[in-house]
Amino acid sequence: MLLCGFLGGQMLLWPDVGRSEGLPVVARADNVLTVPDCAERGLKGTTGRARIAFDHEGRTYTKVTSDLTVTVPMSWTHADKLLFGPSSEGYRLAMRCLVRGDWRFDTRWEEWRSHDPVVEPGARSVTVEIRTHAWVDERRKLLVGPWTIDVRPAWWGVRFTPPKILGAVRWQSVVVDPGRPGVSMATPRATRGEGAHGLLWTSVAPERPVTVRIEPSWPRRWSAQDDNAPFGVLNAAGYLLWDLLVAGALWRAAVLHRSRHRLLDPVEQRVTANLSNWGAALFCLSLLANADEMLFVAAGAFEDPDEWAQQARLAVHAWWLTALAGVVLLLFAGARRRLRVVGIVLALVAAVPGVLPSAVGLHAPTFVRPEAHGHAWYTVASVAAAALASFTLLALGTWAAAWRLLRDGRLLRDTSADFPLSRALAVSVGGVLMIGACQAVAKERDWLRGSWPSAFVDPTYVLRWSDGTFISRHTGYGAWHQAELRSGLLWSADQAQDWWTGKLWVLTALAMLAFLHVASRRRTDFSAPAGRLPVLRTEPGPVERWLLMVSYPAVVVLFLGIYAANSVPALLWFFVDLAALAVCLRVGSRRAVLYRRAGNKPRLGNVVTPADRAVLLTAAREHREGLAKLRRLDHGQADEGVVDREGIEEELRNLRQWQSGPGGAASERELPPGVTVVDAVLALGPRDTWWGNATRAARYAALVSVPFAGFLTWAQTLRGDALNGTLYDPFGFPEVVWSVASWVFAFAWAGFLLGALWRRLPGRRGPVKALPLAVAYAVPVGLFAVGNHLLGEEQDILALAAAAVLLVLTLTALAMDLDTFRAERAFWPSRTQLLLSVYQMRFFSLQIAWILAQLVAVVTLWQFFTSADAPPSGGGSVTK
């Protein structure tokens, strides 16, 4: 699909002839080509206003906004063309003259436009208003509008550099608003100030341009160097060390399990080995994805943007690195013969052009540059095949690794089934082709943005004097467009590897899930039948609890703590997440219902067993009916035969004791003070085992989280400037789909934790049990938000995510309580009425809950709609 799109683009976009404007003539190969001229003399009397503003507040990267207003007389040759359609050649020529000058072709990947220029015709003139913006996210010369920003480590220089063709323009005002803390130097002397920190000039001479130096705060300066050493090296090292922490946590769990249980059955041996082996594989994959970038950044390979063609040689290695990552996944999956053969074929297709590029006629620096005669078809086909094969191998290895984890963990219906190679290969190839199509569309959009307003039809030509003397050769729009398509092909494997390896935390979750499933089926206490064992004796053991704790930062909270566009501080947040959850659970377990005692007797959880569920459910229903009778007595609505209040109270007291099978003593089956039989039933959860409660809660959480996942995805990828990043990023649309799926997965895992820890959580009702996990999520998020506030960075969707976690877990807990009393569902007209009966709630409680829900909604929406926009993630092919 990529190759067909490239060849089709060649046929459609290769220009054959130039458009004649009746202007100066130059020679082109074997014919004569007319070159349009901007008619500079016709711009006399033109007036203009220019403004540049730096927005440092509430952002990781400083946003620079340029406003340019030019009023040209109608006597200018191209003035009427400004009223043409934006896609017409005349319009692009006139606009090009005003924003680029004599450059017939130019690209600005760093410049963005929220909307097309606004053209307002007048009686004798035409006014053009052009707003552009850029993000200071790299140490380089940044061009935005008529301004040049020289980004340096300690300070940024700003110069007013309009096109030379506008040299005769009378600038009515030129404004520089540097934001806080203001400018440190400015030449020439400003006419007056504007606003808190702005400077305004009313007279600008071309020979003495406005020059300003600003020194932003250190977080903005550091963020602008995230691709340079040492910041880029530290950033990549942060991701690598995070994966090493996760891998170390998995190794520790495997070692602890083997030390605690000397004799493991074959199933346990496999899942324990998978746990430690996946930790090793994860570290190797992270090393492949991050170590090369650390080396290149440390060597200064991306320091000079003007050497973008030479940087293309670094993209070649991505084919065999991506293929090697796929091989690592296949080795972990224990690929059988057929799968190994397919993997070897894909690896060879990807590795040959990468290891021996000359074998297919590939010279990367030339491949990405415009060439008059193009490149051999087999070279382009080899590049496309290598990118397709390497990415397919990586995807196929991921499916094989996931299959092994699910199969060995007994999470598949048919655990003896072989890996469905045909279907997995078809899904992998189809998915890669779909992602490739999305890449092609995004790259085309990015090309149209970056090359605006260059002429669509602009062939390669040679400038000569009239006597035939050669001056220079200029490559036109079509050749550059083809070069950009080839560049996209060349870099696609590198971008795909970085994007895909960032999603492998799902395999970490599956490795932990498989181990927990097998461990939950292991019995170490044979003193009684499984149904007669006290519930606290079957709760997760130390190893299981450790994995549940580790899964919180590794799956639910994920990657917090990135400050100044650097991931090194994130390592500390791994331990902050663990500590927050550990403290909440330790404090909460003291008030858990099943951990309470009746005097000096054992804890309730060491008395009640799964076999008591039926007896307790019957007693719980009688308890609620008795309370209803008392309530009616209090309101003077005594039913026939219900007149003895003391008799009803005696029945309620008797319900605090129950018999549990033959030989069970009633005195040993007594509820602790302050705990009702309804509380005891709710504390057990809807299932007899902690694994059953966990999977049940995970299903409920996944179901109720879908609208929240969609809303959070919209906030992250489709709102404000983030939409630009989605539309122009090669992985923009796939990232939207992945974002929804990953949010649902993370919410489902949060529900899994809620169910697994259900009997250890405090509170008598489900919504109260959800609070410790929500607090454990909100504490690191809140601390991270405090850090963002102190550093002046954006808060993104932190408050929205914390509120969503609370609401999803609360709804999940409500569903769990309803499921506990599912046997009574047939006797109630709705689930809401059953829930109110279980909770014994009345109108006042509902009003309080409604008020609290409104307060949460108001605070969340206020934070959401006042947060700063995020910079787009696209950026053309200039940088990696």
Coordinates of C-alpha atoms in Angstrom, one line a residue, residues 312-326 346-357 360 362 364 367 379-391 393-394 486 488-494 497:
A312 CA 19.0 9.8 7.0
R313 CA 21.8 7.3 7.2
L314 CA 20.8 6.7 10.8
A315 CA 17.3 5.5 9.7
V316 CA 18.7 2.5 7.9
H317 CA 19.7 0.8 11.2
A318 CA 16.1 0.9 12.3
W319 CA 15.1 -2.0 10.0
W320 CA 17.4 -4.6 11.6
L321 CA 16.8 -3.1 15.1
T322 CA 13.1 -3.4 14.7
A323 CA 13.5 -6.9 13.2
L324 CA 15.7 -7.8 16.1
A325 CA 13.0 -6.6 18.6
G326 CA 10.6 -8.9 16.8
L346 CA 10.7 -11.4 7.5
A347 CA 14.0 -10.7 9.3
L348 CA 15.9 -11.3 6.1
V349 CA 13.7 -9.0 4.0
A350 CA 14.2 -6.3 6.7
A351 CA 17.9 -6.9 7.4
V352 CA 19.4 -7.1 3.9
P353 CA 18.7 -3.5 2.9
G354 CA 19.7 -2.4 6.4
V355 CA 22.9 -4.3 6.6
L356 CA 23.8 -4.1 2.9
P357 CA 22.1 -1.0 1.5
V360 CA 19.6 -2.6 -3.5
L362 CA 20.3 2.6 -1.5
A364 CA 20.2 7.1 2.3
F367 CA 17.5 8.8 -1.2
T379 CA 15.3 0.7 -4.5
V380 CA 12.0 2.2 -3.5
A381 CA 10.4 -1.2 -3.4
S382 CA 13.2 -2.5 -1.2
V383 CA 12.8 0.3 1.3
A384 CA 9.0 -0.2 1.4
A385 CA 9.4 -4.0 1.8
A386 CA 12.0 -3.6 4.6
A387 CA 9.8 -1.2 6.5
L388 CA 6.8 -3.5 6.1
A389 CA 8.7 -6.7 7.0
S390 CA 10.3 -5.2 10.1
F391 CA 7.1 -3.8 11.5
L393 CA 7.8 -9.0 12.5
L394 CA 7.5 -6.8 15.5
R486 CA 10.8 8.7 0.2
G488 CA 8.7 9.0 5.1
L489 CA 9.3 5.5 3.9
L490 CA 12.9 5.5 5.2
W491 CA 12.0 6.8 8.6
S492 CA 8.8 4.8 9.0
A493 CA 10.5 1.7 10.6
D494 CA 12.3 3.9 13.2
Q497 CA 9.6 0.9 16.6

